[in-house]
Each structure stands twice: as structure tokens, then as C-alpha cells.
Amino acid sequence: MASVEQIKNWCTGEWVFYSKNNPSITELAIDTRNIQQPVAALFVALKTPLRDGHNYMQAAWDAGVRNFLVSRRAPIPVLADSNILFVPDTLEALQQIAAAHRSQFHIPVIGITGSNGKTVVKEWLSQLLGTDYNTVRSPKSYNSQIGVPLSVWQMADEHKLAVFEAGISQPGEMQKLEPVIQPTIGLFTNIGAAHSEGFADNKQKINEKLLLFRHAHQLVYCTDDALLNECVQQMMQSRGSKAPLQVFTWSATHEATLRITQKQTVAGKTNINALYKGKEIHISIPFSDDASIENAIHCWCIMLLLGVSQEKAEARMPLLQQVSMRMEMRQGVNDCTIINDTYNSDLTSLQLALNFLEQQKQHSRHTVIMSDILQPGKPEQDLYQEVATYISRRNIQRFIGIGPALYKHRDLFKKHKGLQSIFYKSTELFLKKIHLLSFGSEAILLKGARIFAFEKIGLLLEQKVHQTVMTIDLRALKENLDVFRSLLAPGVKTMAMVKAFAYGSGSFEIANLLQYAGVDYLAVAYTDEGVALRKAGIKLPIMVMSPDATSFDRMIAWKLEPELYNFRSFAAFTAIAATLQVTAYPVHIKLDTGMHRLGFNPDDIHELTKQIEANSTIHIASIFSHLAASDDAAEDSYSAQQAARFDVMSSSILQHLSYRPLLHLCNSAAIARHKLLHYDMVRLGLGLYGVDSSATLAGKLQQISALRTSIAQVRDVAAGENIGYGHHTIAPHNMRIATICIGYADGYPRTMGNGKAYVLINGSKAPTVGSICMDMCMVDITAIPGVAEGGEAIVFGPGLPVTQLAAWAGTISYEIMTGISQRVKRVYMNEG
């Protein structure tokens, strides 16, 4: 908590307006949609390449905010009764404020950096040390130039330990984060390929990351990485004896503070033995992968460094839980949507989950099912008063509290009018009474500490569907959007294509994320798709690209905007509009510049302009065309011809209008390859979903979806035996095969059979064997050890891109993605 005067001094700001009140600031807000306590919030108007926070000051004021940090004096809105503080750079000021706030605390602060494992180690340290220390930590993976100061601002008097992670992508960034975190203990996880493009080599990247520890007292790292060890030794020498750095090292190959002597994996668990101060010690963890083993050893080192007893380490390590990096959104029973954010239990993660719940506009009714919060150091009365306040401020109709503490403080919730609140002392009691409650057509947030076993609730509320699941990473979608936005000049708008079930990814869920992310337009193929989005609460303008004349009246009723591409569609729509007495209705004119699919021809333009001028029922929202080969460098001359035709045809129309419609020509590939053709708006399609058809965005786009299925049966097949339909495939030798739960009815092409494709099982390639069946197929696992029934097979995803499947099938990625059957369950992942 700090006064606005104190904040002014911390960032050396100047008053633009001062209302003479000096409120205490408890919240630093950068997004008007996620402000928790407006009266006590400081809205920081950050300016990024994609968005200017100054444009949202009025929205913040409307939400109740009266304190602002800005980096421009004018033009800014006149906001009554407000304190407006000017600084040259609001991001730098945000970091200065957080750094000054951090300096008020004298507790152990662990700073974590490295290429991989930062978030997992941070979360595991919270699990392992939570009973010894009231710990504050970075929410999720808040490790950026913005995320770090927001994380540090959480520090309060009741905290006895802080754990913050820091990530960088280019030189100079860690110098800004180090004063904010001011770690007393450092942890360097490892060095890898992530963000290498911003550095000359790994040595430069290591040295930049080590700047986080230039004033730290202690540093934990693994000396098995020779380059990392060399860089640490050089840093220690440069600090000298006046500012010595104590290192706590571990190694599996040579002497270290913690010398790992054995790692033995059995049945998914790993036993780790080590020598520490001349004694043999050990831990056991419920994981077997190399990354988890490395992360657990780092946590072990920190525990030993802090003086936590080896007995506690031995007892707690086997209880480590898999870190859920993102919330999961799944289909529920009775047309519900389930948001699963279990195993995270603190006020910060609750706020993030409530923000995500509030974005779910497809349901007017919202329910929260929540367990006790295990956050030591805060009096229960204050803690649950804060929770009740958070809940009451949201669009939440029902709150179900589970746990003795929530049951004890239930009156704090019941006093809020309009909120139905129900309480149970345990998960078991709730499960016994769940049949008395009705769940239907609502969004349900599951928010529970791991000891409350909310996965049992999830099993009852989630819809029972096919064993094949497609996961969609909404965070990756947003980052792909930002990649394309970064290529655009200021003011160029974005239209996102969500036709064909959003390329198989789920129309509403994708549209909702895009609306929240601030795209300007959506596009669908057919009227029914647009109506479904409107019914689900999507408010953005929606263009319908293949409108049926018989549905024009429905389009007008649902405020959908048609593409008009010939005189027949033009006449049909204007006739319907006139009948309904509609004027200046937005429409989009499609021009044929060489694709020869849909569009007005060059010879049509003179007559078209006459009809536009004579018709008051329509308003031309945009004029556009489609490039036939924007992804092919060999066809750039043809793309230039199309652009020239577009300029001539659109200019002829513009000359006869008293206003200027938007012009757009570029699809995803053209955005990257033809930057002079962006005009007023661009259309984002397959690129949003992580497919780089331009071949110019290497490493920048992320495939947002992964298709996984389960192993139904494992069997041995003797040489000479038949496999599959038709008696066409005979085992050439003794084989071990797995039958997996995906077939051509799920969208896995029949052409993939007989070894033309493979899936990944336990990280290894398992080629198809025999023909692809309707619901299943067989794969060869002879060379893959440890394959068990009920295990997982990756059809596409990490290590197996959808473009590879398209190549095997002799088709394009569009066909593979849109062909995934809707009987395949979609699970949406979102980082809070």
C-alpha cells in the first residue's frame, strides 16, 4: 500500500491534474477489463507496439479509477476528481515503483532465471516451502518487463519469502528487472535454445541472465553445464572479495555442494541419491522425465540452502504435483462450460481465474465452485472477506464453497444480494449432495486446492465424450495474433477468419478470445455460423463471406454483414433491406482481380457504382479481393498484377462515394510477404492457428492445437498373421502393435494407413499398420519399450506438425484441420 504522493516520489513524476486527495494505492492496473479495486487502483497507461493505454483512460475512469500514470500530457481526456501523474516512460516508471516497493521488505527473495523450468520450479518451491514460509510468488509465468513489477507489487508485510521468475529475450532487459526483484538468492535453471535469436551466442545469453544476480548473496546452479559454470566463475571473480557470491552447486558428474550419485526410475517415480556435507541423503519424486528430475534437484538445493531439514524434504518431495501451466476449458454436462483451474490456491490465481470466467459470454449464468484457500499468514476473516468481495463484484450468480474455513465464514457471502451461496464442509459431502443441485447452460469455474481433490467434481460435471482430444492453446493463438500485428503499420485493422468451426478449433471459444484481444472484425462462411456467434455473446462486426440470399433477413436481424460479389446478390440483399425499411446497412464488396472464384469483374464496376449511388439501403463497409498465390515467391508478379487491378477497381468505386470504406487484400501469407499491400485492414486465417504458409516467420508462430488419442489395446502379432481389414497387410516378422482410438470418422485420412504416416508414443515414431478403420487404427510399437494400454499417442502436436500430416495425405493443412470431426473433444488451455 502506498499513497499517490509516495508513488509520485518513487517515479519522479509531475502532476498533470491533482485532485488534492491522497488515496492509498493497493493495485497497479494495466487492463481496464481486469481492475479489482478501482478506488485504490493506479491505472498505468502503457504504450506498446500493439496498443496505447492512453486510449483506455476514459474506460478506466468509467470503471471507477481516479489515479492515472501517463507518458503524454496531451491529448488526454478530462477526468473529473482524478490524479494524473506524468512520466516520460510509463513502463520505466512502473518498474521504478515496484523497485521502491520491493526495497521496503527485508526477507529472502529467490530470483529464478534460465531457459526452461522457471515456472515449474517456482510453483514447486511454493508447494514445498508453503508450510514453513508465507510465500509470495509470480502469478503463472509473469516474468516479463511488465509481469515482473506486477508480481513484486504483491509483496506485503505478512510475507516471509518471495519467489519471482525473470525471463528475457534480448540484451539490456535483465538490467531493468534486477532492481525490481533484488534477489538475495539466485537460481539459474539451465540454458537452452529458447529466445536465442536475440543474442549473439549462448555465452552472451548466459551473461545477460546472470545480471539478475549481480547483487545476490547466494546462487544455485548445476555445474554440469561447462559454459554456465565458466560464466558464473567469471562473475564471481569480477565481484571480488568486497561483494562475494556464495554458490550452492549440484552435479551428477563431479564434486559439488550436492553431488548426485544415483538416479533410478521405477514405474514413473524417480529415486535420487546424493552426497551433502559428507552424508548420503535421498529424495523420491513422482516423475520420471529428465526435466522434472532437474527441476526437483534445483528445489532440493534451495531447501537445503534455506536450512529446511532433510526429513522434510524426503517427506514433501513425493507429494509434488504436476504444475498446471494453464486453465483448461472443457465441454460440460447439460450444455455447460467447465473451466478447470484446480491445484492453484491463492488470491492472485483466483483473480486471474475470475477474469477468464467473466470472458465467457456464451452463458449468461456463471457459477464458482471453490475450496478453502491455503494461504498462511492472512487472518481467515480478512481472507474470506476479500474473496467474498471479489465474487460479489463479478457477474456470478452462484457460489459453492467447499471446506471448513469457507463453511465457517459463509455469512460473509450470504450478505451479498443477488448471489446464491451454498457451503459444504468437505468435497465428499458435496459429492453426496450434488444430485440435489442442477447445472445447465452455465459457465462453471472449478477452483480448488489440491488436497480437496476437485478432479472428482470435474469427472461428474464434464461431458463424457470421445477418447480422442484436441487441445487448443488460446495463449498461443493470442501470441500468433501479436506476431502478425507487429508487422502492421499503426491504424491497420485486423479481420480474423473463424469460418469452418474456426479451422476445426471451435468457433465461439476462438471468437471470444479474439474479441477480448481486440481484433476489429470477424469473418465466417455462412449465416448460421454468424448467428451462433451472436447467440454466444460475440459483439464484434461479422462479415459473412458466402451468404445465401434466402438468409438475408436473418443476417439483418442478427446484425451480420454480407459479402456482395455479383449483381444477383446485390439486388437480392437491397430488395430485402428495402422491404425491412433498413438504410445504410453495412455490406462488403468483393472484387475479382484474378482468383476467378467470386467477385465483381472489372467490366462490372461502372454499373456497380451507379447502383450503389442509387441505393440508400446499403453502406459500403469495405471493398476487398483475394490474392491467388500470395505464399509463392514465383508468383509475386501475378500478385502485383492483382494488386494493380484492385487499385484501379476500388479507386473507381471510391470516386463515387462521399465516405471511405476499408480496403483489404492480404491474407496471412500476404501480411508477411507483401507489406506494401496491407491497405486499411488485413485478413488473418491459417496463420492465426500457427501454420506459416509464407515460410517467412520461422520460429515465430506456434501451432495452437494438438490432437491426442488413447491406446485401446496392445498385442503381439506373429510373423505371417494378418493385421486389419482386407487381409492386405501381413506381419513380415513378429510384431507388437497398438490399437489407438482414432479413425477416418474422426478426420484421420484413410490414406495414412499402411506405414504412410506415424504417431508419437513415448516420444518415438509408431508407423501405421494396415488400413485406417472408421474409429481406430493400428500402429507398430515393436521398437518402443514401455507402451501400455491407456497410454497416449500424439497424432499431431509437439514434434509432429499438422503440415507433416498434410504432406502425407497429399493435401493442405486447411483440409486436415477443418476435417477433425466435431465428435472429437476440444479442450481449451488458457494462461491466466
Tab-separated table of N, CA, C and O in Angstrom, residues 16-18 32 43 45 52-62 65-85:
chain	number	residue	atom	x	y	z
A	16	VAL	N	-0.135	16.315	-13.734
A	16	VAL	CA	-0.882	16.963	-14.815
A	16	VAL	C	-2.180	17.519	-14.237
A	16	VAL	O	-2.552	18.663	-14.486
A	17	PHE	N	-2.850	16.695	-13.441
A	17	PHE	CA	-4.002	17.116	-12.641
A	17	PHE	C	-3.838	16.514	-11.257
A	17	PHE	O	-3.357	15.395	-11.106
A	18	TYR	N	-4.239	17.268	-10.253
A	18	TYR	CA	-4.142	16.775	-8.881
A	18	TYR	C	-5.414	17.177	-8.149
A	18	TYR	O	-5.744	18.359	-8.047
A	32	THR	N	-8.119	-2.306	-18.346
A	32	THR	CA	-9.380	-1.831	-17.770
A	32	THR	C	-10.374	-2.961	-17.543
A	32	THR	O	-11.315	-2.813	-16.763
A	43	PHE	N	-4.045	3.347	-12.598
A	43	PHE	CA	-4.045	2.853	-13.970
A	43	PHE	C	-2.790	3.350	-14.665
A	43	PHE	O	-2.568	4.550	-14.799
A	45	ALA	N	-0.855	3.758	-17.959
A	45	ALA	CA	-1.138	3.808	-19.401
A	45	ALA	C	0.108	3.383	-20.173
A	45	ALA	O	0.912	4.217	-20.599
A	52	ASP	N	-2.041	1.362	-27.094
A	52	ASP	CA	-1.690	2.544	-26.311
A	52	ASP	C	-2.681	2.680	-25.165
A	52	ASP	O	-3.876	2.946	-25.378
A	53	GLY	N	-2.203	2.493	-23.939
A	53	GLY	CA	-3.070	2.556	-22.776
A	53	GLY	C	-3.751	3.890	-22.580
A	53	GLY	O	-4.804	3.962	-21.924
A	54	HIS	N	-3.197	4.956	-23.150
A	54	HIS	CA	-3.833	6.266	-23.012
A	54	HIS	C	-5.222	6.277	-23.651
A	54	HIS	O	-6.083	7.068	-23.246
A	55	ASN	N	-5.429	5.415	-24.635
A	55	ASN	CA	-6.728	5.359	-25.310
A	55	ASN	C	-7.804	4.703	-24.441
A	55	ASN	O	-8.981	4.713	-24.824
A	56	TYR	N	-7.411	4.145	-23.295
A	56	TYR	CA	-8.357	3.444	-22.430
A	56	TYR	C	-8.545	4.152	-21.087
A	56	TYR	O	-9.167	3.593	-20.177
A	57	MET	N	-8.047	5.384	-20.984
A	57	MET	CA	-8.179	6.113	-19.719
A	57	MET	C	-9.638	6.394	-19.374
A	57	MET	O	-10.049	6.284	-18.219
A	58	GLN	N	-10.424	6.748	-20.375
A	58	GLN	CA	-11.839	7.011	-20.112
A	58	GLN	C	-12.534	5.757	-19.615
A	58	GLN	O	-13.367	5.811	-18.690
A	59	ALA	N	-12.203	4.608	-20.212
A	59	ALA	CA	-12.807	3.346	-19.777
A	59	ALA	C	-12.417	3.038	-18.331
A	59	ALA	O	-13.239	2.541	-17.546
A	60	ALA	N	-11.168	3.334	-17.969
A	60	ALA	CA	-10.730	3.118	-16.590
A	60	ALA	C	-11.487	4.035	-15.634
A	60	ALA	O	-11.911	3.625	-14.549
A	61	TRP	N	-11.654	5.299	-16.052
A	61	TRP	CA	-12.395	6.257	-15.214
A	61	TRP	C	-13.841	5.799	-15.052
A	61	TRP	O	-14.404	5.860	-13.958
A	62	ASP	N	-14.449	5.330	-16.142
A	62	ASP	CA	-15.829	4.843	-16.079
A	62	ASP	C	-15.958	3.666	-15.121
A	62	ASP	O	-17.019	3.457	-14.520
A	65	VAL	N	-11.810	4.193	-11.582
A	65	VAL	CA	-10.417	4.557	-11.299
A	65	VAL	C	-10.283	6.078	-11.282
A	65	VAL	O	-10.851	6.779	-12.132
A	66	ARG	N	-9.496	6.574	-10.319
A	66	ARG	CA	-9.292	8.023	-10.216
A	66	ARG	C	-7.810	8.400	-10.143
A	66	ARG	O	-7.479	9.572	-9.917
A	67	ASN	N	-6.934	7.428	-10.351
A	67	ASN	CA	-5.495	7.694	-10.296
A	67	ASN	C	-4.842	7.120	-11.549
A	67	ASN	O	-5.049	5.947	-11.874
A	68	PHE	N	-4.052	7.963	-12.243
A	68	PHE	CA	-3.520	7.600	-13.546
A	68	PHE	C	-2.042	7.954	-13.650
A	68	PHE	O	-1.602	8.992	-13.136
A	69	LEU	N	-1.297	7.096	-14.330
A	69	LEU	CA	0.108	7.340	-14.647
A	69	LEU	C	0.219	7.388	-16.158
A	69	LEU	O	-0.108	6.406	-16.839
A	70	VAL	N	0.666	8.521	-16.712
A	70	VAL	CA	0.654	8.721	-18.158
A	70	VAL	C	2.031	9.170	-18.641
A	70	VAL	O	2.848	9.663	-17.857
A	71	SER	N	2.254	9.008	-19.943
A	71	SER	CA	3.523	9.463	-20.534
A	71	SER	C	3.289	10.489	-21.635
A	71	SER	O	4.177	10.757	-22.424
A	72	ARG	N	2.096	11.029	-21.689
A	72	ARG	CA	1.853	12.166	-22.583
A	72	ARG	C	0.966	13.171	-21.859
A	72	ARG	O	0.047	12.790	-21.129
A	73	ARG	N	1.240	14.419	-22.096
A	73	ARG	CA	0.481	15.477	-21.413
A	73	ARG	C	-0.811	15.786	-22.152
A	73	ARG	O	-1.808	16.184	-21.551
A	74	ALA	N	-0.776	15.621	-23.466
A	74	ALA	CA	-1.956	15.910	-24.282
A	74	ALA	C	-1.824	15.128	-25.592
A	74	ALA	O	-0.712	14.840	-26.042
A	75	PRO	N	-2.918	14.786	-26.231
A	75	PRO	CA	-4.275	14.967	-25.696
A	75	PRO	C	-4.634	13.821	-24.750
A	75	PRO	O	-4.409	12.663	-25.070
A	76	ILE	N	-5.162	14.145	-23.600
A	76	ILE	CA	-5.701	13.145	-22.687
A	76	ILE	C	-7.083	13.623	-22.267
A	76	ILE	O	-7.357	14.823	-22.237
A	77	PRO	N	-7.977	12.712	-21.960
A	77	PRO	CA	-9.334	13.121	-21.605
A	77	PRO	C	-9.375	13.891	-20.293
A	77	PRO	O	-8.514	13.714	-19.422
A	78	VAL	N	-10.346	14.763	-20.165
A	78	VAL	CA	-10.578	15.479	-18.908
A	78	VAL	C	-11.343	14.548	-17.990
A	78	VAL	O	-12.486	14.176	-18.282
A	79	LEU	N	-10.708	14.135	-16.898
A	79	LEU	CA	-11.283	13.149	-15.992
A	79	LEU	C	-11.474	13.799	-14.628
A	79	LEU	O	-10.499	14.104	-13.922
A	80	ALA	N	-12.718	14.031	-14.262
A	80	ALA	CA	-13.022	14.771	-13.035
A	80	ALA	C	-12.531	14.042	-11.798
A	80	ALA	O	-12.526	12.808	-11.745
A	81	ASP	N	-12.098	14.822	-10.819
A	81	ASP	CA	-11.702	14.304	-9.497
A	81	ASP	C	-10.578	13.285	-9.588
A	81	ASP	O	-10.515	12.344	-8.798
A	82	SER	N	-9.675	13.466	-10.544
A	82	SER	CA	-8.621	12.471	-10.753
A	82	SER	C	-7.241	13.036	-10.458
A	82	SER	O	-7.001	14.245	-10.586
A	83	ASN	N	-6.340	12.126	-10.093
A	83	ASN	CA	-4.920	12.426	-10.006
A	83	ASN	C	-4.251	11.849	-11.247
A	83	ASN	O	-4.319	10.645	-11.475
A	84	ILE	N	-3.624	12.709	-12.045
A	84	ILE	CA	-2.961	12.255	-13.267
A	84	ILE	C	-1.496	12.649	-13.180
A	84	ILE	O	-1.165	13.833	-13.087
A	85	LEU	N	-0.642	11.643	-13.205
A	85	LEU	CA	0.782	11.816	-12.986
A	85	LEU	C	1.526	11.573	-14.294
A	85	LEU	O	1.321	10.549	-14.939
